[in-house]
Every structure is written in C-alpha cells, then in structure tokens.
Short mmCIF file of C-alpha atoms and ligand atoms in Angstrom, two decimals:
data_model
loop_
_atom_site.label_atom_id
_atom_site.label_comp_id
_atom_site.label_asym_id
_atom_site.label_seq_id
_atom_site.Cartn_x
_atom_site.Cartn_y
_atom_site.Cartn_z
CA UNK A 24 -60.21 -14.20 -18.74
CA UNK A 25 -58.39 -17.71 -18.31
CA UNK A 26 -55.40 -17.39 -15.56
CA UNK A 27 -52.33 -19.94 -16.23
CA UNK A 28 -50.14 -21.27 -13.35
CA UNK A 29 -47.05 -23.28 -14.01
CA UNK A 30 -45.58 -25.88 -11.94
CA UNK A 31 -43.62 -28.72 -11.99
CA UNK A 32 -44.04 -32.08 -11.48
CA UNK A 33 -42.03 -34.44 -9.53
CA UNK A 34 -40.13 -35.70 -12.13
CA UNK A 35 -39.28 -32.31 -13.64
CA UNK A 36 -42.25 -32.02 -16.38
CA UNK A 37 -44.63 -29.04 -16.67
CA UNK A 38 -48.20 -28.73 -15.79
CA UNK A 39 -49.87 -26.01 -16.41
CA UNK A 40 -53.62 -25.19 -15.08
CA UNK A 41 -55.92 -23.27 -16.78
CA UNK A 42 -58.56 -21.40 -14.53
CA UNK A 43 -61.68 -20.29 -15.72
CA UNK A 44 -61.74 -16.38 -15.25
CA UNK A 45 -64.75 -16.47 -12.89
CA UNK A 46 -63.46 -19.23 -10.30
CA UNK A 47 -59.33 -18.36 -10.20
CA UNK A 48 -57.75 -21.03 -7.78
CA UNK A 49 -54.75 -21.08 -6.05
CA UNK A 50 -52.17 -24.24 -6.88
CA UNK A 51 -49.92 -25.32 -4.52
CA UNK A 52 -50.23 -28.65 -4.02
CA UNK A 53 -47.42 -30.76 -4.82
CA UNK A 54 -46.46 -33.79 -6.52
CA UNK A 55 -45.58 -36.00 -3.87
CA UNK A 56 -44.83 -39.24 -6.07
CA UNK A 57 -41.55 -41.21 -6.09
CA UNK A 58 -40.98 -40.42 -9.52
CA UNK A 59 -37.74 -40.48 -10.77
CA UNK A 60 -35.85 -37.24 -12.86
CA UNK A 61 -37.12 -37.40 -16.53
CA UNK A 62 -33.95 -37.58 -19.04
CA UNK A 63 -33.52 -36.10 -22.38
CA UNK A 64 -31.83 -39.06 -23.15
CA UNK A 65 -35.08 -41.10 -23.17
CA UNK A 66 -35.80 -39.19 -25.94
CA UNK A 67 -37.10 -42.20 -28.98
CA UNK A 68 -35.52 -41.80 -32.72
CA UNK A 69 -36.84 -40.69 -35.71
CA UNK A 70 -36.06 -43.06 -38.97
CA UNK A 71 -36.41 -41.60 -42.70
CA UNK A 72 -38.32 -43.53 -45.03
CA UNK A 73 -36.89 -43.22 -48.29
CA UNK A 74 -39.45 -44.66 -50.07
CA UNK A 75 -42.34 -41.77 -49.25
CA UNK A 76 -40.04 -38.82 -47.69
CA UNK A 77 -41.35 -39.67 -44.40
CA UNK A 78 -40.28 -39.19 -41.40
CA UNK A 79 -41.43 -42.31 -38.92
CA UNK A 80 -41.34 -41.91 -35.10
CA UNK A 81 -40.00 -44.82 -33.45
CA UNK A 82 -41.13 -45.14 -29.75
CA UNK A 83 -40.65 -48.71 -28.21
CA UNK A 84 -40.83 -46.86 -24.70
CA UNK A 85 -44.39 -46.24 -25.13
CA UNK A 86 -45.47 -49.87 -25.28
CA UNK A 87 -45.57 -49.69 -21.29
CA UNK A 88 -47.68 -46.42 -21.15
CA UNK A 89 -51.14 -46.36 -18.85
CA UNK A 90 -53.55 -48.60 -20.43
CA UNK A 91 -57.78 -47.81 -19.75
CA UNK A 92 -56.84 -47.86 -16.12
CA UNK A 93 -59.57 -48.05 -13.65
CA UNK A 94 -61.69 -45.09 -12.66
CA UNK A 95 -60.22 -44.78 -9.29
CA UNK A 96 -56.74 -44.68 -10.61
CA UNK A 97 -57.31 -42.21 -13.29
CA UNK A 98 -54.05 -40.26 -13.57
CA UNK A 99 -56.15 -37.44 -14.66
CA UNK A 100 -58.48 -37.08 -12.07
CA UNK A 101 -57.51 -34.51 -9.22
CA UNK A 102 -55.18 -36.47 -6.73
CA UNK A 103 -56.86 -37.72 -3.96
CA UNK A 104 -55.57 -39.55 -0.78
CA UNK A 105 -55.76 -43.18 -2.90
CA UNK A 106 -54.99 -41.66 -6.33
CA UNK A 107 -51.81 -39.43 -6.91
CA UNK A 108 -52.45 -38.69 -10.53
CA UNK A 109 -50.54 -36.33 -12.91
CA UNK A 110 -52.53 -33.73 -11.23
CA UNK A 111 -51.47 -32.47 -7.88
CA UNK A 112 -54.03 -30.38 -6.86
CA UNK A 113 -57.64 -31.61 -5.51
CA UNK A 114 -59.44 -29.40 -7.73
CA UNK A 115 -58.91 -27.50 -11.67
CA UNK A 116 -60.81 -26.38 -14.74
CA UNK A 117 -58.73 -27.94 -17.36
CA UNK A 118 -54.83 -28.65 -16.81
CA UNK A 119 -51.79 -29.01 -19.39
CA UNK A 120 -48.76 -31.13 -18.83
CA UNK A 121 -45.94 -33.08 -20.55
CA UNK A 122 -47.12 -36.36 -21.31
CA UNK A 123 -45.20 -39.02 -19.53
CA UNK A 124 -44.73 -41.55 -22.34
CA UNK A 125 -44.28 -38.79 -25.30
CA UNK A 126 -43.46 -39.96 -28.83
CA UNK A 127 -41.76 -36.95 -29.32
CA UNK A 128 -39.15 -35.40 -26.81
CA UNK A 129 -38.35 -34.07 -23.90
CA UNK A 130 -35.41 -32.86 -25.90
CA UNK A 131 -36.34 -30.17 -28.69
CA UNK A 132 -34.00 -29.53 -31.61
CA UNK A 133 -32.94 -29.82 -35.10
CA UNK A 134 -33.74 -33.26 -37.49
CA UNK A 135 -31.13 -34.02 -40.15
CA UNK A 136 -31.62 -31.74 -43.04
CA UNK A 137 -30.54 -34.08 -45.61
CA UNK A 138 -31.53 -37.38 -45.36
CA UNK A 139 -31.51 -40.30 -47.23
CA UNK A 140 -32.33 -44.05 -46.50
CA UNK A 141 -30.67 -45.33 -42.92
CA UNK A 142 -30.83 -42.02 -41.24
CA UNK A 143 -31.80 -41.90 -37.95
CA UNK A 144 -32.67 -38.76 -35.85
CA UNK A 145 -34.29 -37.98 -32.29
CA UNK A 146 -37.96 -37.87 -32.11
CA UNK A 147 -37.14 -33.69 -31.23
CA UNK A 148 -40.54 -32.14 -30.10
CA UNK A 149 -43.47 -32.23 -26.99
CA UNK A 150 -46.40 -34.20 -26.33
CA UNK A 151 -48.56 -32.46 -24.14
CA UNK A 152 -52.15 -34.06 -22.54
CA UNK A 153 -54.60 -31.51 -21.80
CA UNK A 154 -57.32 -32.67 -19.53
CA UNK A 155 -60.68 -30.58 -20.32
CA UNK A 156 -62.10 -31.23 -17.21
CA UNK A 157 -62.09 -32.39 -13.46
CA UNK A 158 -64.71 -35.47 -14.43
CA UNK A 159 -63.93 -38.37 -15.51
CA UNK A 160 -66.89 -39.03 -17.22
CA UNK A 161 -68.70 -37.44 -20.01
CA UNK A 162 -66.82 -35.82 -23.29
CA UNK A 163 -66.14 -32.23 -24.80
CA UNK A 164 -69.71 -31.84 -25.85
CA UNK A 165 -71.28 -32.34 -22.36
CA UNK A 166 -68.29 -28.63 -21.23
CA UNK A 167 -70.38 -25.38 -20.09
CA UNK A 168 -69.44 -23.22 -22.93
CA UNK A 169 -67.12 -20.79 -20.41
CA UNK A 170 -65.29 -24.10 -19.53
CA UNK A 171 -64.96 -24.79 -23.37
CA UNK A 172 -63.75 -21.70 -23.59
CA UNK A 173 -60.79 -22.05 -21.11
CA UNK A 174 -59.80 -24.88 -23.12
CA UNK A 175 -59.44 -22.48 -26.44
CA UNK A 176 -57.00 -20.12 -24.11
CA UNK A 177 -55.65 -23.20 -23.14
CA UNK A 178 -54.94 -24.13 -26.67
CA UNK A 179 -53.59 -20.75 -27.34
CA UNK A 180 -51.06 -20.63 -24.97
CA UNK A 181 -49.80 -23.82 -25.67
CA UNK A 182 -49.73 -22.99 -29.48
CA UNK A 183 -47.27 -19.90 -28.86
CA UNK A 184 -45.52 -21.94 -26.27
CA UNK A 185 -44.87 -24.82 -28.44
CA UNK A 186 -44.05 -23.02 -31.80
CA UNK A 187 -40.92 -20.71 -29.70
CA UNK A 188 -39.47 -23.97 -29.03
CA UNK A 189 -36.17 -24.70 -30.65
CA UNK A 190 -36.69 -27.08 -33.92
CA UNK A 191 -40.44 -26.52 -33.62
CA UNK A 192 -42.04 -26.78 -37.21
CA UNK A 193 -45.79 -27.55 -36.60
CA UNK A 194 -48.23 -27.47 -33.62
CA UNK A 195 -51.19 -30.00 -33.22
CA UNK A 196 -54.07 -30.18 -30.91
CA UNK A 197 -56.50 -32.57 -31.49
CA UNK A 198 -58.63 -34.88 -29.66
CA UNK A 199 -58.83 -38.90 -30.15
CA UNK A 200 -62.53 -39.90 -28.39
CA UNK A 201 -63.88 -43.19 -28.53
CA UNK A 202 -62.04 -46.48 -27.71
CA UNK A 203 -62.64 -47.31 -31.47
CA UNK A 204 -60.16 -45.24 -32.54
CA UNK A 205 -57.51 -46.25 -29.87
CA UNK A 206 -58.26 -44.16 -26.92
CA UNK A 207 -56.01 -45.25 -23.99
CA UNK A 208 -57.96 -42.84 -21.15
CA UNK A 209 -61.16 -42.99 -20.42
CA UNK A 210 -61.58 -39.26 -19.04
CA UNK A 211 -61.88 -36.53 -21.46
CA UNK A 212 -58.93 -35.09 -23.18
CA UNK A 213 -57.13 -34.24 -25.72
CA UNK A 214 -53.62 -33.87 -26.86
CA UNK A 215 -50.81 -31.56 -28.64
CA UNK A 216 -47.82 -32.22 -30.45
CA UNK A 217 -45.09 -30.06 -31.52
CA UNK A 218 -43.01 -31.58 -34.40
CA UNK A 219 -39.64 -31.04 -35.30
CA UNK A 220 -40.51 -31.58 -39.12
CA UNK A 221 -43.69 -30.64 -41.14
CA UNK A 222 -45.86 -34.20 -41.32
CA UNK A 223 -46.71 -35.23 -44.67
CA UNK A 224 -50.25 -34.28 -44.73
CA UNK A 225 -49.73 -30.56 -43.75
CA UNK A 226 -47.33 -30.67 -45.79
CA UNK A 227 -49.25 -31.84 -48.73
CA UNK A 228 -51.95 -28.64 -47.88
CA UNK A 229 -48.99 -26.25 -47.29
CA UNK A 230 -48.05 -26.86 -51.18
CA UNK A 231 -51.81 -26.38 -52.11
CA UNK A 232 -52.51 -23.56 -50.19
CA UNK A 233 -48.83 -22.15 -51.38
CA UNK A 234 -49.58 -22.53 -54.86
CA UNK A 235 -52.98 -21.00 -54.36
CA UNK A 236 -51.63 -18.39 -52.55
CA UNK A 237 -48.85 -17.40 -55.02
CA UNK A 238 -51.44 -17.52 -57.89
CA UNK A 239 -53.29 -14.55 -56.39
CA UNK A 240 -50.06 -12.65 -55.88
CA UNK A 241 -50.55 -12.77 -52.32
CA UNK A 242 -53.98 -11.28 -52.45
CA UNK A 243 -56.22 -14.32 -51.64
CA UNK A 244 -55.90 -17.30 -49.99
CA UNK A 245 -57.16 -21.10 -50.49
CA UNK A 246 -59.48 -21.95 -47.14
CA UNK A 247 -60.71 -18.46 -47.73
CA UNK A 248 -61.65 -18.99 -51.37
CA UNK A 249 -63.34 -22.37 -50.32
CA UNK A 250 -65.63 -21.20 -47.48
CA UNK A 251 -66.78 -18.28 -49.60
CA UNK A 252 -67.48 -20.91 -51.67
CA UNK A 253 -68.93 -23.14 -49.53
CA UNK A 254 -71.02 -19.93 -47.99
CA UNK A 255 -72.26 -18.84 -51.52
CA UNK A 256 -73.63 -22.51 -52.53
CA UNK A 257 -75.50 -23.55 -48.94
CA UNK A 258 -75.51 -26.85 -49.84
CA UNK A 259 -72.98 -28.63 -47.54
CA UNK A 260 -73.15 -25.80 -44.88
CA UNK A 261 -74.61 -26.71 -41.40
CA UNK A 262 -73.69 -23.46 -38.83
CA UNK A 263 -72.87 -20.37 -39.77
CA UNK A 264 -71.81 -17.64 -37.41
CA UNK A 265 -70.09 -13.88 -38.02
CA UNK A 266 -66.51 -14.96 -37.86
CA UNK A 267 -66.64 -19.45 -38.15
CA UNK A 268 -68.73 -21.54 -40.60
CA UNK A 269 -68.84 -25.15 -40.27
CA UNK A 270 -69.97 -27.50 -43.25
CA UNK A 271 -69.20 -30.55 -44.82
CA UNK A 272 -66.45 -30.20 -47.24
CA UNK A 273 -66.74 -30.54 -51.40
CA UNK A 274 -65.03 -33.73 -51.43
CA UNK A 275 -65.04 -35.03 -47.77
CA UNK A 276 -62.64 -38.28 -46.97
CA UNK A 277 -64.63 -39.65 -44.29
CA UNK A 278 -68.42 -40.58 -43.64
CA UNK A 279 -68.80 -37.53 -40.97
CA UNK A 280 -66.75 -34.75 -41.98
CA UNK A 281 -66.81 -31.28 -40.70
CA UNK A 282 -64.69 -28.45 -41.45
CA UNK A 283 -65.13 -25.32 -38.67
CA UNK A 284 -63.30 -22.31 -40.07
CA UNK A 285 -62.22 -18.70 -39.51
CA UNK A 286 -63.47 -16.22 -41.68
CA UNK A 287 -60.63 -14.75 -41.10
CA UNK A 288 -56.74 -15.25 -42.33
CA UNK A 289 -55.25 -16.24 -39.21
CA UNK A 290 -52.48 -19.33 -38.75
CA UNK A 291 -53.24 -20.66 -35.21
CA UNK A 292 -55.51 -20.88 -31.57
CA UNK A 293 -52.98 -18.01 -30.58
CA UNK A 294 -53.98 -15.54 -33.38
CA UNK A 295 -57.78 -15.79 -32.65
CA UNK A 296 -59.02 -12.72 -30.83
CA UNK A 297 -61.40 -12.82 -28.01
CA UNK A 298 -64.80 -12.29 -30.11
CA UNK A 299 -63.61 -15.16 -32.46
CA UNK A 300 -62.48 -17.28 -29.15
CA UNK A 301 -66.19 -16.77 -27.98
CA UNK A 302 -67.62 -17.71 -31.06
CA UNK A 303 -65.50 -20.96 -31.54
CA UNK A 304 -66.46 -21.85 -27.89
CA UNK A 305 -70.05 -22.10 -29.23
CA UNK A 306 -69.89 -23.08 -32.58
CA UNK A 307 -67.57 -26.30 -31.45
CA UNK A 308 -70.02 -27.28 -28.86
CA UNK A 309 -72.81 -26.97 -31.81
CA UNK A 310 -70.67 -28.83 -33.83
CA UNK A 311 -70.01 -31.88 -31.66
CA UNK A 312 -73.10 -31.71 -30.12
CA UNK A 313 -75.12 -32.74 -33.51
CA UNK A 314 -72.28 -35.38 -34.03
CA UNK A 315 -73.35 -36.62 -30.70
CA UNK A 316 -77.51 -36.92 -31.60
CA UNK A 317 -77.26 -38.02 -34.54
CA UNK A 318 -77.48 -41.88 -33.02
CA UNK A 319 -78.42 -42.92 -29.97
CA UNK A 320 -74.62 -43.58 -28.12
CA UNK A 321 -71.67 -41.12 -28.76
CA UNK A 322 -69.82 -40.74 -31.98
CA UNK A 323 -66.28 -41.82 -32.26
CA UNK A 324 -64.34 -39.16 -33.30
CA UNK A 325 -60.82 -37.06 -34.28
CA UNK A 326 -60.62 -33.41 -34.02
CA UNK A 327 -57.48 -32.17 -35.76
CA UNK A 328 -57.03 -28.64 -35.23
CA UNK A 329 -54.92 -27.53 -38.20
CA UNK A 330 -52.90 -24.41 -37.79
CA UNK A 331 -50.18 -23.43 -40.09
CA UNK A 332 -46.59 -24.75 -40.36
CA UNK A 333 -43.77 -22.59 -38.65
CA UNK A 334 -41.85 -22.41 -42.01
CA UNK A 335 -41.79 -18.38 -43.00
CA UNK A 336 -42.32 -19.96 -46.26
CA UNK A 337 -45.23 -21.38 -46.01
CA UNK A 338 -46.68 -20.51 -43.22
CA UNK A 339 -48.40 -16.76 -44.99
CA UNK A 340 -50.79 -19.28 -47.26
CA UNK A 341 -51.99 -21.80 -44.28
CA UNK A 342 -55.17 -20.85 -42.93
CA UNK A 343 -56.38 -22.34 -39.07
CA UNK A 344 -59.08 -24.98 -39.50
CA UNK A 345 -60.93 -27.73 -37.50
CA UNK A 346 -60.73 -31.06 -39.31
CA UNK A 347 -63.84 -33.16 -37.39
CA UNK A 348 -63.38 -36.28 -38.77
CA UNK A 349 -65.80 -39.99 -37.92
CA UNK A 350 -65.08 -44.13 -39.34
CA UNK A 351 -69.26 -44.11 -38.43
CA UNK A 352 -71.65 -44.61 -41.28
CA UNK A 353 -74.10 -46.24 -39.35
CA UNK A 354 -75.30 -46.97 -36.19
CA UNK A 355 -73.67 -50.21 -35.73
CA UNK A 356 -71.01 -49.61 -38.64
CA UNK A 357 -67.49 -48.14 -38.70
CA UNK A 358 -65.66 -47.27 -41.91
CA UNK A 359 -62.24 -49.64 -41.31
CA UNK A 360 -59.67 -47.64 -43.42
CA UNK A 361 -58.62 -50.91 -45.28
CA UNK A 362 -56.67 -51.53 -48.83
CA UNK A 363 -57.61 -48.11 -50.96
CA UNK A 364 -57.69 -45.90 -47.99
CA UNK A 365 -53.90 -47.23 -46.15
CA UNK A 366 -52.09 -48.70 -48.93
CA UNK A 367 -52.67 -45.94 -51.79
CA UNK A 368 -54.14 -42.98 -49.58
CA UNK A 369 -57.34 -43.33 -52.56
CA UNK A 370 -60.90 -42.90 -50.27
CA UNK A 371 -64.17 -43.97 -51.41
CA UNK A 372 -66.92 -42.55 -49.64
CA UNK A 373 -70.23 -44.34 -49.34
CA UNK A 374 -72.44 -41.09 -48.22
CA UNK A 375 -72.56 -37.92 -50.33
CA UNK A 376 -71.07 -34.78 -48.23
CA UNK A 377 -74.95 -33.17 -49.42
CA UNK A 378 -76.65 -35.66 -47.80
CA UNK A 379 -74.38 -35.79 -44.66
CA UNK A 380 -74.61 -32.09 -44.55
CA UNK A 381 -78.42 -32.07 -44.74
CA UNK A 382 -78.68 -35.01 -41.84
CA UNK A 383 -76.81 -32.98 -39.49
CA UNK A 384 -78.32 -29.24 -40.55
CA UNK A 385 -81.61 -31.09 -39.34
CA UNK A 386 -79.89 -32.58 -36.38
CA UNK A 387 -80.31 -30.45 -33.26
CA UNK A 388 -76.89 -28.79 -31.73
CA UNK A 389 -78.29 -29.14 -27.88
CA UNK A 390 -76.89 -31.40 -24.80
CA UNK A 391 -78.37 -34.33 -24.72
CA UNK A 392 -77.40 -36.70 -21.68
CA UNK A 393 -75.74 -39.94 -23.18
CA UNK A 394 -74.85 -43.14 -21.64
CA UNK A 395 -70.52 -42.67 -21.37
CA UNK A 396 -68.83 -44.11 -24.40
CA UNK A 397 -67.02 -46.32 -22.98
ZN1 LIG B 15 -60.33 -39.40 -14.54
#
C-alpha cells in the first residue's frame, strides 16, 4: 500500500510524497528557502484562436524556468546541505508537487464559455512534476516494479485530486524523456496537467468514442471494440496480460507506437483496482523496457496517459489508455514532424505498425543497463 503525506512548501505550493508500502518514512523536513509567497495573480492567459477553436496558453513567465541544471543542483534530488531542491526531505520514493513555473494556474476556475476571436482568459488549471525517483540518473524503465507501482498510486491520487478541482475538465500525466523532445531536467520524471477546457485532441477522440458509444445504445464502447480487435487478429499485438494488452495500433501516427490498455471500461489511474494497478506496474516496465533494447542508447519518448474528459457528457464513452509515442525510426534518425504532420495534422508513416509490432514482440522486455540519455 502507497502512504501519501502532504506538505507545503515555502512558498505555499504542495508536495506530496508517495511512500512505497514496505519502507513508510516520516517527512518533516522543511523548506528552508527564501522563497517568496506564490500569487494567483501570476497566473498566464489563455487566448482563443478563432481560426481552429483552440484554446492557446500563453506563458511568457516560463521563459526563465530551470534549464538542464547541473547534477549537483538538481531541484529534484533530495535537499542536501549544498542543494535545497523542491524536495525538503533527504530521502523519498517518488514525490508530487506544484510545478514552480506552471503554464496553467495556481488559480483554478471557469474559461469563457463563449468565445470568439480577441478573447482572453486565465490559463485556470495545475501543473504538477512528479519525480519517480530519488536518482538522478537512469529513467522509468530502470524502477523496481514496487517503486513503479507507487508511481501508479501516485498517479491515482493526483487524478481524483485534480479532476475535484473547480473548472477542472481533463487530467494528464505523461512523461517527456529524452532531450530530443525538449526535456528541461535531466532526472527522471514526469508531469500532470489539469485543464480548464478539453484540448483539441481529446476532444477529437471524445466525439469518436461518443459517436461509437451512442451507436451501440450504450452497450459497447470504442477502445473496447478495438482491442478485441486488435486481440482477435495478433498481428500488431506485442504483451498481453489478463486485464492490459499492449500493441501497435491499426493506423499508428508515429514510427514507435504503443497503445497499453484496460480490458476493462474504466475512465482514469483512479478507477483502476489493485490487481489491474499490479498488472500495469509490469506490463509498463515490459513495455518501455523493449522500447529501450531495441537500439543500443535509450529511446526518446512521450507517454500520454489518456483518461477521460470530466464532461458527464462525454466522459461514459472515453476509455483510459497509454499513448507511447517515439520521432525514432532509426538508430541515428528522428522523425522531425515537419510540413504534413504540423501544418495539416496529415502523418505519413515510413514503417508499417506489422512490422514495428513484430520488431518489438521479438525484442526482449528485461533491464538492460544503458549509458544515461543524456
Ligand atoms: Zn536530480
């Protein structure tokens, strides 16, 4: 069992650590920085873009956020007597707080309801950094599987947390690794947001899965049609367990694609119960682990943990789902999302999802030490 203790850091934001059951520690060390009170009103705007229906997150205060800073000055490494990081205490499993540049928040709230070109709202919502381990070296992949675990519970907590916020429409954990995709920190994490508006590409699989949903009168539902699907053909499937299967999907955007999901109808982290928790603790770490020997240094990559929108609406149709997404089609190659891809949102893959699939079926799901990423 994961045990959660909340504190508060010197400026006023949360930070939450996440024990594993087996080695519960006490927290009371303090944040001793010089930090002064965080404000709502640094809150950044929100502008509507007319053009697409967009909502755009405007966040000049960010431009002087922590940059790759050295490893001795980590700010989330415990604190030590040189370093007082965002992390009080000398020692934690995995830890939780507000993140100190956010692009959304502190303040939570209603957007505009009915905008049109020039409106402006506050970026409403939480950005929340999740640190998956004491190291500062190493990635997801290399976590026991009871510390990869805590992070799950983590996730879970956060996910109910986040979604009883005021304004909240959609949660989002995901992880950014790799400096080719514009990681900032060098030791393993991961982040969540909470929007105050559904973004356009959950919004765009909300309306799918709706229509799906509504089709069936209720009785079926899209992600569960799909990995029956994908179950019954083989072809594209690389792990299968009793309650997650992971596989390539039909039509995949991105060179290495992987879709983990419930075999089960359930929205979000929080909803998973403990045998599915387990499983998902294993199957991840299988998951990343082939992504990780399939060349001989890590694989950049996003994890976008999908869960479904707040909306009563739609939120009955949206099924939880890992999106594990890669730019690498070679050793030596990324895929640059250029013209097709970012002006019209039209992606040309150069691998076949069979053959992908196939690679990393063969492609053993063990630890193997790598050289750090960075
Ligand atoms: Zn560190």
């Amino acid at each position: 069992m994961t045990i959660a203790t909340s504190t508060r850091l010197a400026d006023g934001r949360e930070l939450i650590y996440f024990d594993d059951g087996a080695h519960a520690k006490s927290h009371t060390a303090l944040d001793t920085r010089p930090l002064d009170a965080r404000s709502e009103e640094n809150t950044g705007e929100l502008r509507y873009d007319a053009l697409t229906g967009d909502w755009v997150a405007v966040a000049a205060h960010r431009q002087t956020r922590t940059y790759l800073p050295p490893a001795d000055q980590c700010p989330l490494c415990p604190t030590t007597g040189a370093n007082l990081s965002e992390i009080p205490d000398s020692a934690y499993d995995v830890a939780v707080f507000e993140n100190r540049f956010p692009s959304l928040g502190p303040a939570v709230g209603t957007i505009p309801q009915n905008p049109a070109w020039g409106t402006i709202g506050r970026a409403f919502g939480r950005c929340e950094v999740v640190a998956f381990t004491p190291e500062h070296t190493g990635s997801f992949a290399g976590l026991s599987q009871e510390r990869a675990r805590t992070v799950i519970d983590a996730w879970a907590h956060r996910t109910e947390a986040l979604s009883a916020l005021p304004g909240v429409k959609q949660v989002f954990p995901f992880e950014n690794r790799g400096q080719d995709i514009g990681v900032t920190l060098h030791h393993p994490h991961g982040q969540i947001y909470a929007y105050s508006y559904v973004p356009p590409r959950s919004e765009v699989m909300a309306a799918a899965a709706c229509m799906f949903y509504d089709a069936h009168n209720g009785q079926a539902t899209l992600l569960g049609d799909i990995v029956r699907k994908e179950s019954e053909s083989g072809e594209r499937m690389i792990a299968q367990g009793e309650h997650f299967s992971a596989y390539v999907p039909f039509a995949a955007h991105m060179p290495l694609e992987i879709h983990l999901t419930p075999h089960r109808h359930v929205p979000d982290f929080a909803a998973l119960n403990d045998a599915e928790r387990d499983e998902l603790a294993v199957m991840y770490l299988d998951v990343l682990r082939r992504l990780d020997n399939l060349y001989d240094t890590p694989t950049p990559y996003i994890a976008a943990w999908h869960q479904a929108p707040l909306d009563p609406v739609l939120r009955p149709a949206g099924r939880f789902h890992l999106e594990l997404t890669s730019p690498r089609r070679a050793a030596d190659k990324l895929k640059f999302l250029a013209g097709s891809e970012a002006a019209m949102g039209a992606f040309i893959n150069d691998t076949t999802p069979e053959q992908v699939a196939a690679l990393l079926r063969s492609t053993p799901g063990t630890l193997t030490p790598k050289a750090d990423l960075l």
